[in-house]
Coordinates of C-alpha atoms and ligand atoms in Angstrom, one line a residue:
X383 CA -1.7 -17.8 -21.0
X384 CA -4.9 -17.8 -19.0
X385 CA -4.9 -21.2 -19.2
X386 CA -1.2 -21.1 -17.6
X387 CA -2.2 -19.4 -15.0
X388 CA -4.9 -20.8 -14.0
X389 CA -3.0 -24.3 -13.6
X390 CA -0.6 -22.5 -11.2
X391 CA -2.9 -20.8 -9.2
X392 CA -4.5 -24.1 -8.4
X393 CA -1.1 -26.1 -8.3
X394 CA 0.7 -23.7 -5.9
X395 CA -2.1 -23.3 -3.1
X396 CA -0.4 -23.9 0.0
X397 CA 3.0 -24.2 -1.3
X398 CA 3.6 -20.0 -1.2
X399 CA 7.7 -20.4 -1.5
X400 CA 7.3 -22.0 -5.2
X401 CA 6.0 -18.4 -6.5
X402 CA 8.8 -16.7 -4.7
X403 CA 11.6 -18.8 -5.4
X404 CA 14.7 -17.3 -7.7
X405 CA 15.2 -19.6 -10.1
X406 CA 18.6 -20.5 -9.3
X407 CA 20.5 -20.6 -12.7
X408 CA 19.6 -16.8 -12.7
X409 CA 21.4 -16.0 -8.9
X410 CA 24.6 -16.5 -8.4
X411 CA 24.4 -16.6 -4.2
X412 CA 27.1 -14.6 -3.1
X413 CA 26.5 -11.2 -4.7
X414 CA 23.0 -11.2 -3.7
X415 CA 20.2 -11.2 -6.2
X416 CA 18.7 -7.7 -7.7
X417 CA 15.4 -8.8 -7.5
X418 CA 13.4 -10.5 -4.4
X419 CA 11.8 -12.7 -6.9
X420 CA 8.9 -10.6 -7.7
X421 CA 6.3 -12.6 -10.7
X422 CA 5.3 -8.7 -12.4
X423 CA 8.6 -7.0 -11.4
X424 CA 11.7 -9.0 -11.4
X425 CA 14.1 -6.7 -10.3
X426 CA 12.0 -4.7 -7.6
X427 CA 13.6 -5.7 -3.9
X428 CA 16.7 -7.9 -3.5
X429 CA 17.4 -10.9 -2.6
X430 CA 20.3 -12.1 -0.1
X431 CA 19.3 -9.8 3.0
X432 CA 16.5 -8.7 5.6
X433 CA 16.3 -5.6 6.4
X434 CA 15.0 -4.9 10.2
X435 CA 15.3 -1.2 10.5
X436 CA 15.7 2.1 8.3
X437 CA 17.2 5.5 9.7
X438 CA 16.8 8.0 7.5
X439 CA 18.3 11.4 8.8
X440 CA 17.2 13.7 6.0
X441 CA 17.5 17.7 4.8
X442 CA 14.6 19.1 2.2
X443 CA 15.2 22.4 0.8
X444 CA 11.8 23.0 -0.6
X445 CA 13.1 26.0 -3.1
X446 CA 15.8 23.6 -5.0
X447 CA 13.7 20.1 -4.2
X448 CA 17.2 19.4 -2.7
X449 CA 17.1 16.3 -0.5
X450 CA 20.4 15.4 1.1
X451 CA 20.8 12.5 4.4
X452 CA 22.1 9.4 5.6
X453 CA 20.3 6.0 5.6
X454 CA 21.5 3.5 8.3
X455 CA 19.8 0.3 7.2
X456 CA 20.1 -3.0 10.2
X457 CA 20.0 -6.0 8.1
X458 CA 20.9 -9.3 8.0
X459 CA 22.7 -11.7 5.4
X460 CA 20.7 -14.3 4.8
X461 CA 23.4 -16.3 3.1
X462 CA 27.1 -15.5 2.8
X463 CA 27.1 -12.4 0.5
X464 CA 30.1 -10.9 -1.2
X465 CA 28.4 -8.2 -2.1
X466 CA 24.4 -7.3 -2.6
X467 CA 22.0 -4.4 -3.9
X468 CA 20.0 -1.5 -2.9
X469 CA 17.1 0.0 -5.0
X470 CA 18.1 3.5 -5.4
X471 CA 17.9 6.3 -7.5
X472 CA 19.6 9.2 -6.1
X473 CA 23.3 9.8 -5.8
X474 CA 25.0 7.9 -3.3
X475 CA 28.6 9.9 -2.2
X476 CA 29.8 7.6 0.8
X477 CA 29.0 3.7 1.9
X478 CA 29.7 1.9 4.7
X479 CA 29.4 -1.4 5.7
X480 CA 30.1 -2.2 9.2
X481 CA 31.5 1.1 9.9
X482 CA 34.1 0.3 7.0
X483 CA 34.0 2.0 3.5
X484 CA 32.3 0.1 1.0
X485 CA 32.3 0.2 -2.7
X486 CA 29.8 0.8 -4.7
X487 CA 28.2 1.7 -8.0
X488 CA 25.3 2.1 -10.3
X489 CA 23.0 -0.6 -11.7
X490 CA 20.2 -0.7 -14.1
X491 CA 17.7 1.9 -13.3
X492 CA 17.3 2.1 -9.5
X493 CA 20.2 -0.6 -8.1
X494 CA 22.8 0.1 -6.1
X495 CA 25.5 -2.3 -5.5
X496 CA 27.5 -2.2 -2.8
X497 CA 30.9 -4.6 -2.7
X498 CA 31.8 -4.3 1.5
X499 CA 35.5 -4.9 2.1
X500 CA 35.1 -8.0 3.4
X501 CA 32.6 -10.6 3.0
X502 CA 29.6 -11.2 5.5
X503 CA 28.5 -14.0 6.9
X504 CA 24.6 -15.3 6.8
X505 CA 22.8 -14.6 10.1
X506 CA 25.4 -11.7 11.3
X507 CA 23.8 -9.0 11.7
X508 CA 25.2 -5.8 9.4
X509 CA 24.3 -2.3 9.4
X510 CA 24.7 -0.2 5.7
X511 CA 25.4 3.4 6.2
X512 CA 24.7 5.3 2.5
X513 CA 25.1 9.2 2.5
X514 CA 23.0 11.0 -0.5
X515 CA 21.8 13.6 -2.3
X516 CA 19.5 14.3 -5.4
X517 CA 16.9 16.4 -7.0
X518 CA 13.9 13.9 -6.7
X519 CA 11.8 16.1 -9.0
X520 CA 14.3 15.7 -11.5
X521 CA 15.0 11.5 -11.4
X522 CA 13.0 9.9 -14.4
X523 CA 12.9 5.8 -14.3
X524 CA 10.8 4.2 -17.4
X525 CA 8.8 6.9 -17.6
X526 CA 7.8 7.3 -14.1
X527 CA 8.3 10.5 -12.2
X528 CA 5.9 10.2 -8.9
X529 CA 8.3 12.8 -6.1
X530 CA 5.2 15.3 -6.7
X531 CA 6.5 19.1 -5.9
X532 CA 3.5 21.1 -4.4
X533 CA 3.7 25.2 -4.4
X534 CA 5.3 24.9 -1.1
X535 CA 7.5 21.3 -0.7
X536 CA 7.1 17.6 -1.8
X537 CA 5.4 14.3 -1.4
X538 CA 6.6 11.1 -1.6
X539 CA 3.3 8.9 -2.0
X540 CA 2.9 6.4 -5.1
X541 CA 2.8 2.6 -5.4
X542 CA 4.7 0.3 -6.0
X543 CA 7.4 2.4 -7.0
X544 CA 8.4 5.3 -4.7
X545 CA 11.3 4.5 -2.0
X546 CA 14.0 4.3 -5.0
X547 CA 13.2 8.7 -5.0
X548 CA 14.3 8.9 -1.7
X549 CA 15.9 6.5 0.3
X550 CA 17.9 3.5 -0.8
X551 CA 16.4 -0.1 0.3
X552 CA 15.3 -3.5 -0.3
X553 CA 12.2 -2.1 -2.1
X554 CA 9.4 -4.8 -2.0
X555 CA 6.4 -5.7 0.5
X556 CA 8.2 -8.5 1.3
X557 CA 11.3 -6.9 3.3
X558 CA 9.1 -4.9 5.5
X559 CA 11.2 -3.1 9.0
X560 CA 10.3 -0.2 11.2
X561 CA 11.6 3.4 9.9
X562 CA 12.7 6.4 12.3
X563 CA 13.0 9.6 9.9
X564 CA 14.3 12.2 10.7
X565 CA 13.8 15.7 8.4
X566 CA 14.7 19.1 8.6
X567 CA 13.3 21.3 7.0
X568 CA 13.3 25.5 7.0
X569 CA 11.5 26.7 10.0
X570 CA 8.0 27.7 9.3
X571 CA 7.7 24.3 7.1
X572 CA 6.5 21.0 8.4
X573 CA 7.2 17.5 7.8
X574 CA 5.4 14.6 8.0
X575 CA 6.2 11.4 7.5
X576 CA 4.5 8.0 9.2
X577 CA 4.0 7.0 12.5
X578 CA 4.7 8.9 15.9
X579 CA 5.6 12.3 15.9
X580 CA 8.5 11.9 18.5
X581 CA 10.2 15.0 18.8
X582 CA 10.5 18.2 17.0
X583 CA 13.7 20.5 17.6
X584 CA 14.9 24.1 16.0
X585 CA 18.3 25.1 15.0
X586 CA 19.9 27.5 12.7
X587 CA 16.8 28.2 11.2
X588 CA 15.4 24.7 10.1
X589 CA 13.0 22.7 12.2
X590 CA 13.5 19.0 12.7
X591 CA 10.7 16.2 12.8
X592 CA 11.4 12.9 14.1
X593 CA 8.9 10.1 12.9
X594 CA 8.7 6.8 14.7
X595 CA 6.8 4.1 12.7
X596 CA 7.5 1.1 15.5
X597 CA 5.4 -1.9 13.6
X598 CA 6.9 -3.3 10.3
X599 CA 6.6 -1.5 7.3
X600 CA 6.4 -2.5 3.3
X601 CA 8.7 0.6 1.8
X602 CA 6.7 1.6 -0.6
X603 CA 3.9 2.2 2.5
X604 CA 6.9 4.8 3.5
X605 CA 5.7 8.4 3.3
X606 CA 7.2 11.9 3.0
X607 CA 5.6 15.5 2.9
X608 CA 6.9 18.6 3.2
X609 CA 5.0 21.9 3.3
X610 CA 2.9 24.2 5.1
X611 CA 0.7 22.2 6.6
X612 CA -2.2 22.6 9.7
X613 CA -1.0 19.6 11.6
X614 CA -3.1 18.3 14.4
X615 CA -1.9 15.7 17.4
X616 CA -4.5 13.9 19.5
X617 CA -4.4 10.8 21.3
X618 CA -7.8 8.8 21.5
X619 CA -9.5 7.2 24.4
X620 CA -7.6 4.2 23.4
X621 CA -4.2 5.5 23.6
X622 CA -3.7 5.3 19.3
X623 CA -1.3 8.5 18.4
X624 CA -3.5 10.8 16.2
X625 CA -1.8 12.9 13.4
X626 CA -3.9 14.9 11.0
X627 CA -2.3 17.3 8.2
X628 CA -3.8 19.9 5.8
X629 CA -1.8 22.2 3.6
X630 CA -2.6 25.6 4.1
X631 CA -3.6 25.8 0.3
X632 CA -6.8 23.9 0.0
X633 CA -9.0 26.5 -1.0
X634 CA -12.2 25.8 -1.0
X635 CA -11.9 21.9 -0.1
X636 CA -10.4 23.0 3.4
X637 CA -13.5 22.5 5.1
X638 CA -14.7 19.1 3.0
X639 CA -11.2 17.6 3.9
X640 CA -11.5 18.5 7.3
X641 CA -14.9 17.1 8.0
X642 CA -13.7 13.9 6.1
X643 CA -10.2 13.1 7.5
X644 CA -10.9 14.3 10.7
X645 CA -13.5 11.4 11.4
X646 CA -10.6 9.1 10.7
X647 CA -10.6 7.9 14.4
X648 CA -14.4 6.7 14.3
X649 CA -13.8 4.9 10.9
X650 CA -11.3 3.3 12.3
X651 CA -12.9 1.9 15.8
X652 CA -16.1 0.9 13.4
X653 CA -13.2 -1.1 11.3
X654 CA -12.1 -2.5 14.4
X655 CA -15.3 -4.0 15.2
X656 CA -15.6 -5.8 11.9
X657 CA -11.9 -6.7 11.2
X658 CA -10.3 -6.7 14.4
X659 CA -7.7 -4.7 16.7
X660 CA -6.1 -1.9 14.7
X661 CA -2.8 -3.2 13.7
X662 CA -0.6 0.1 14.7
X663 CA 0.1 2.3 17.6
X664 CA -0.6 5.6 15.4
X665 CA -3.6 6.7 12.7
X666 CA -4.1 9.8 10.7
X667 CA -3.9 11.4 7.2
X668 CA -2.4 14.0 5.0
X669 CA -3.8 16.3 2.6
X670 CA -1.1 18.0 0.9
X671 CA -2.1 20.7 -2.3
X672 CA -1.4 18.3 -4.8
X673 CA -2.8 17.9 -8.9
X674 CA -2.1 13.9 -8.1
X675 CA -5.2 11.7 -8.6
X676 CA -5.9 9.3 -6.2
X677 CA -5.5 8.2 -2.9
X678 CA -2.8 6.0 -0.9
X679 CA -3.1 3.9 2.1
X680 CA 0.8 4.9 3.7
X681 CA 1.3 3.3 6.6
X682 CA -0.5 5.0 9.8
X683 CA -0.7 8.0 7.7
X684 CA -3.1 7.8 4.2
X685 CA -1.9 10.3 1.8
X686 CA -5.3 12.1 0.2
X687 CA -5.4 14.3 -3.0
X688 CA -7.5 17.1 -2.0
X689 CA -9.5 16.1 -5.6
X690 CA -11.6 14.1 -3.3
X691 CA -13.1 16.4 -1.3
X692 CA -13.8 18.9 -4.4
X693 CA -17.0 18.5 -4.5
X694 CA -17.8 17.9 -0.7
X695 CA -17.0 15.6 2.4
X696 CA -15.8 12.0 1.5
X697 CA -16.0 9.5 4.0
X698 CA -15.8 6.6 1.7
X699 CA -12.0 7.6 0.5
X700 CA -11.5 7.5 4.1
X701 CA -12.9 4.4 5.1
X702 CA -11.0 3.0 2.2
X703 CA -7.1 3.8 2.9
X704 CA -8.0 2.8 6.7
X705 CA -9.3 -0.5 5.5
X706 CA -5.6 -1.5 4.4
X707 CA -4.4 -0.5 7.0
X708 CA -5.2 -4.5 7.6
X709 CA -5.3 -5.3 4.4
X710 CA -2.5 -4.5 2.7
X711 CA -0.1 -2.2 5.2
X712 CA 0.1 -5.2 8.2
X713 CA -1.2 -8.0 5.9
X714 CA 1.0 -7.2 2.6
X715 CA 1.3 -9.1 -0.8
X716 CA 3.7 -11.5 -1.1
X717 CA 4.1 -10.6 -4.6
X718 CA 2.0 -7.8 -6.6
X719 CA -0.2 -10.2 -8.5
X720 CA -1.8 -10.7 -5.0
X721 CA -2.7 -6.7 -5.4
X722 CA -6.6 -8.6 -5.0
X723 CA -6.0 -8.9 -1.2
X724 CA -5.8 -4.9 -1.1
X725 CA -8.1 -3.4 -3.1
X726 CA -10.9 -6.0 -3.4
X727 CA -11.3 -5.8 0.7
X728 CA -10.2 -2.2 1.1
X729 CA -13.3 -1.7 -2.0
X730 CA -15.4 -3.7 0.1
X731 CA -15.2 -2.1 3.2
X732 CA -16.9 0.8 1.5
X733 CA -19.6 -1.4 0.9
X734 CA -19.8 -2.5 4.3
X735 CA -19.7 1.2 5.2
X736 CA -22.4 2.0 3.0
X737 CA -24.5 -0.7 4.2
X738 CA -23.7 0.9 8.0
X739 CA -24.9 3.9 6.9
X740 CA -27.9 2.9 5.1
X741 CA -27.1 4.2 1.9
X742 CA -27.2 0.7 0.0
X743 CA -26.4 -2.7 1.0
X744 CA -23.2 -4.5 -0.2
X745 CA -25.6 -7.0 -1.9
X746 CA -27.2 -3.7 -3.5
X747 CA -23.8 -2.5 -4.5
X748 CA -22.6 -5.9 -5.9
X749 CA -25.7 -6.2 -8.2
X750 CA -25.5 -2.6 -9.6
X751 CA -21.7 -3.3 -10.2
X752 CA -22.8 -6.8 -12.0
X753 CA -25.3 -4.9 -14.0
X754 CA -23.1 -2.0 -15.0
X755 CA -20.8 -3.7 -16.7
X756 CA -22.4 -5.5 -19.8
X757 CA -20.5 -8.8 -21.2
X758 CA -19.3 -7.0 -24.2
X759 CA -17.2 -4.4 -21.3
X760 CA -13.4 -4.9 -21.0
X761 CA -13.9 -4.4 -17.3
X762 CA -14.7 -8.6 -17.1
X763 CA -11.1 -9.1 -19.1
X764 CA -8.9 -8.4 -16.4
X765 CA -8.9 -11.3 -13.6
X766 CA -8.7 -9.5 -10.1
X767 CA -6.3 -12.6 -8.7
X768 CA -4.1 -11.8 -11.7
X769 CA -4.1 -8.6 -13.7
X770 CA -1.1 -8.4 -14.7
X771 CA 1.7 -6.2 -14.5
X772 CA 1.0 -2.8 -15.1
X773 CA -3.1 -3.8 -14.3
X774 CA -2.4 -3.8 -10.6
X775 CA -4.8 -0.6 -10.3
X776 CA -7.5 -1.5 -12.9
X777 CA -11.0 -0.8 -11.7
X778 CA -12.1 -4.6 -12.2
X779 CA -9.3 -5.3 -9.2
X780 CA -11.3 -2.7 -6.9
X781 CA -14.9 -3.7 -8.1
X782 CA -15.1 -7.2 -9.7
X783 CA -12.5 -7.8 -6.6
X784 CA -15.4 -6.6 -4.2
X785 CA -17.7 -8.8 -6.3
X786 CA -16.0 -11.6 -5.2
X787 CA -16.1 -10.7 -1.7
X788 CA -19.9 -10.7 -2.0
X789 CA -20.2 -14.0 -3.7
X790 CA -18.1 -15.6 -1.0
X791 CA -20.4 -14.0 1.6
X792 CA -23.4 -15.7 0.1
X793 CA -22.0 -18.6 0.1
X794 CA -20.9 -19.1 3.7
X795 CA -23.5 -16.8 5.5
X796 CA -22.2 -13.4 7.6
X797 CA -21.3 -14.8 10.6
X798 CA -18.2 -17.1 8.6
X799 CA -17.6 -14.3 5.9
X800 CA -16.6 -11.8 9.0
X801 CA -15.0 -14.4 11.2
X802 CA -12.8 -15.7 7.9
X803 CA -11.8 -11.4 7.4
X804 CA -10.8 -11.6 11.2
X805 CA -9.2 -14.8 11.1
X806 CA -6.9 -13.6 7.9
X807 CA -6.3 -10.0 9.3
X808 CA -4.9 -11.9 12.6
X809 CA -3.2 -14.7 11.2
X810 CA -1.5 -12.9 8.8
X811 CA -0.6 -9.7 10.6
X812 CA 2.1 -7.7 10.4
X813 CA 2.9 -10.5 7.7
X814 CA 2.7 -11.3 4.0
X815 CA 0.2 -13.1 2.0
X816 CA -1.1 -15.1 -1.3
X817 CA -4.0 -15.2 -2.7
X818 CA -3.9 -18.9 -2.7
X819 CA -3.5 -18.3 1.3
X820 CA -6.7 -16.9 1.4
X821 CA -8.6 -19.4 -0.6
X822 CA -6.9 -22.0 1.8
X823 CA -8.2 -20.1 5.2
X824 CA -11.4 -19.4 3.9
X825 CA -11.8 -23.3 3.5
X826 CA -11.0 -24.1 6.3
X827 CA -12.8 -21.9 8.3
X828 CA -16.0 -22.4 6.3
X829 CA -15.4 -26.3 5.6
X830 CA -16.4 -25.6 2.3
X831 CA -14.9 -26.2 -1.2
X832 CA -14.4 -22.9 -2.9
X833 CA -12.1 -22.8 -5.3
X834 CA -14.3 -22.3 -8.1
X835 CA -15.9 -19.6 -7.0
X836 CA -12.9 -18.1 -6.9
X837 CA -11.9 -19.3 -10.4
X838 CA -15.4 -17.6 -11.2
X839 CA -14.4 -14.8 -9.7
X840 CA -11.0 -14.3 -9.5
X841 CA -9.4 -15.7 -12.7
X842 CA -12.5 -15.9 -15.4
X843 CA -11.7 -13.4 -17.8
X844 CA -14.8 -13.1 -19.1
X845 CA -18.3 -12.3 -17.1
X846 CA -19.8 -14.5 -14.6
X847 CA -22.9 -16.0 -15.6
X848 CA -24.9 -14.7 -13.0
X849 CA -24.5 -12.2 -10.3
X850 CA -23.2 -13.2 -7.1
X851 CA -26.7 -14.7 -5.5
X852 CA -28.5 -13.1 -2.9
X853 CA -29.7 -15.7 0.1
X854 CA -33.3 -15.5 0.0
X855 CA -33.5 -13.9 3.3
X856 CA -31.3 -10.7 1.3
X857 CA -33.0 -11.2 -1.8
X858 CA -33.4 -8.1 -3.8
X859 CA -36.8 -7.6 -6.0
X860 CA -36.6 -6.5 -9.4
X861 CA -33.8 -4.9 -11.2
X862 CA -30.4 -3.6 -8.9
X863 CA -31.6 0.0 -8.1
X864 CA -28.7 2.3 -8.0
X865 CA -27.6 2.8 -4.3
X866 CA -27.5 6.3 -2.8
X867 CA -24.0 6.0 -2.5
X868 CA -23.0 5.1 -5.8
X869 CA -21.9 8.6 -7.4
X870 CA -19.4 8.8 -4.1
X871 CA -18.2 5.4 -3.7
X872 CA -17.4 5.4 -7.7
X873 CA -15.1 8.3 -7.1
X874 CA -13.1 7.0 -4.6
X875 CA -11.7 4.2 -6.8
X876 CA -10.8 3.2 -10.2
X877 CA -8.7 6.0 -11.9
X878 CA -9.0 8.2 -8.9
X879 CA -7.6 5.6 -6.4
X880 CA -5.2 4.3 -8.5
X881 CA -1.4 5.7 -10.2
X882 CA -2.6 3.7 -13.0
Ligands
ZN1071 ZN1 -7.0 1.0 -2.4

């Protein structure tokens, strides 16, 4: 299998639309596809349509976890479609197609399928109205439950799987489109959701919030809380829309989440200066009172468990869910087996941090990493640049994937290792990517052969012979002393980070 792999890896470099491609025996054209073609999950997305645009216009009883709204979803046909899918778990009661009622029904786990009354034509645009309603709380899908109910509302925060609990779409990082939600919710209760807050309004006893997330989303990078919640608007000096949450029911991690989160805007100009130009008109995060265990990088707006600031201030979490706001929220995966592209950079920016801060050097951080994990350890078994389904969130992804990071650093000096992260981040923006992609760029812009460090790397299951190697200018003596930083930066990854 590895073997397999490995052989495709190398034979698809450059040639990204092989790994995407339906094989066509299994589509028949017309009634779209239920899947987008994923390699780990088949059926996640759809195939037939684009989606440009999502308006969700959406009611939250907190009480009864009772969600009720409309979805107008802009697409266009990319071939002539008789009918196609949504993902979808709740319980559609209307659909329209073109302002003419559709029929539809229930597929699988989380497909809708929608027969319009007439056919449409590729390239014209169509707009999808579904109305809904559902108990999120209560929708279980092969074993997976992640609507999270807090004491006072809900969050909608998981990956990969997390739109299908809340609004129907072409769920995969593939289809991304700008969102305007909408929520009401009883007065006294806030919503937040990603983006600009545009407007707020009260009526009849519920207060409405009106998100604006203007730069193209992957849905899963979609976000929903409701609650009580300390919610904080600021604009900085360079005109980026500021939104800050915290529930009301921290505790005692109140103050360590504040003094963490709230720095969001200088982690993000430091990212700037090594990555590039923020990719979004809007920053911020949300700490709702959740038991959930790790951390996600929603778009504009990274959901936070407040287990991360338990035990003090966290920076590190922080810098991490900013860092994909390039990697991974503009430049997405084409597929989830390039998962590498997110947490490998987003783990490495932590190192970079912690070499900013003087609290260990990246090169520090890579040898204790190497030297933590003996041969015998299962950690080297999973290959970062292909896991596996179901291994997207293993800790070799985050760490062995920042490993590799480091080893390409050493091998083309600082000045090409930053200018091939800018490079990608602007190449690539708002965009999606392969692995194979990468490996391409950074040749180019290196002019050297690396592919097998990155089969070292990347897709070795087993342990690299050596470390990655120091220049001699960065040389370490003796053994990898354990960085200051270690205890924190371990807890912002691995089983913390990750849904699984
Ligand atoms: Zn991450």
């Amino acid at each position: 299998m590895r073997m397999q792999r490995a052989r495709l890896f190398a034979a698809t470099a450059g040639t990204v639309s092989v790994l995407l491609t339906v094989p066509a025996a299994a589509v028949d054209t017309s009634s779209g596809a239920p899947g987008i073609g994923d390699v780990y999950y088949p059926d996640y997305g759809n195939g037939g349509y684009d989606v440009s645009h999502y308006d969700l216009r959406l009611k939250y009883e907190p009480a009864s976890d009772h969600l009720e709204g409309t979805a107008t979803i802009l697409a266009t046909p990319k071939h002539d479609l008789t009918r196609f899918h949504l993902d979808f778990a709740l319980d559609a009661s209307a659909v329209q197609v073109n302002g003419r009622e559709a029929r539809y029904a229930t597929s699988g786990s989380h497909e809708l399928v929608v027969t319009p009354p007439a056919g449409l034509r590729a390239g014209q645009p169509m707009n999808v109205l579904v109305r809904y309603s559902g108990t999120p709380s209560t929708v279980k899908i092969d074993d997976l439950m992640p609507w999270q109910r807090t004491t006072d509302g809900a969050v909608a925060a998981n990956e990969p799987e997390m739109a299908w609990w809340w609004f129907p779409s072409n769920d995969h990082p593939l289809d991304k489109a700008t969102y305007d939600v909408s929520i009401a919710v009883p007065d006294g209760t806030k919503a937040i959701s990603n983006g600009v807050l545009a407007r707020t309004t009260r009526q009849f006893g519920w207060t409405r919030f009106d998100w604006r997330m203007s730069q193209p989303q992957a849905t899963y990078l979609a976000t929903l809380a409701i609650g009580k919640f300390d919610l904080r608007t600021a604009t900085t000096k360079s005109g980026l829309r500021m939104v800050t949450a915290y529930s009301d029911n921290l505790g005692s991690s109140a103050g360590a989440a504040k003094a963490s989160v709230e720095r969001t805007g200088e982690v993000i100009d430091w990212e700037s200066g090594v990555f590039g130009p923020y990719p979004f008109d809007a920053a911020g995060g949300y700490v709702p009172q959740t038991n959930a265990r790790f951390a996600l990088e929603t778009q504009t707006r990274s959901f936070y468990s407040p287990a991360f600031f338990a035990r003090g201030s966290n920076l590190y979490v922080v810098v991490h869910e900013n860092a994909h706001q390039w990697f991974g929220d503009s430049v997405s995966v084409a597929s989830w087996r390039d998962i590498w592209l997110n947490e490998g950079f987003a783990t490495y920016a932590e190192w970079l941090w912690s070499e900013k801060q003087g609290e260990g050097t990246a090169q520090q951080l890579a040898d204790f990493t190497y030297a933590s994990h003996p041969a015998s350890s299962p950690f080297w078994k999973v290959k970062p640049g292909d896991p596996g389904k179901g291994n997207e969130f293993h800790e070799s992804v985050y760490d062995r994937g920042a490993l590799a990071l480091q080893a390409l650093r050493n091998s083309v000096g600082d000045a090409v290792f930053f200018r091939i992260l800018r490079d990608w981040v602007a190449a690539k923006k708002h965009g999606n990517a392969t692995v194979a992609e990468f490996l391409q760029l950074a040749e180019k812009v290196s002019g050297k052969q690396l592919d097998e460090l990155f089969q070292t790397w990347l897709y070795t299951p087993s342990r690299p012979q050596a470390r990655p190697a120091a220049p001699a200018s960065r040389l370490a003596l003796g053994a990898p002393v354990k960085p200051r930083s270690w205890e924190q930066i371990h807890r912002t990854h691995g089983h913390l980070h990750g849904t699984r």
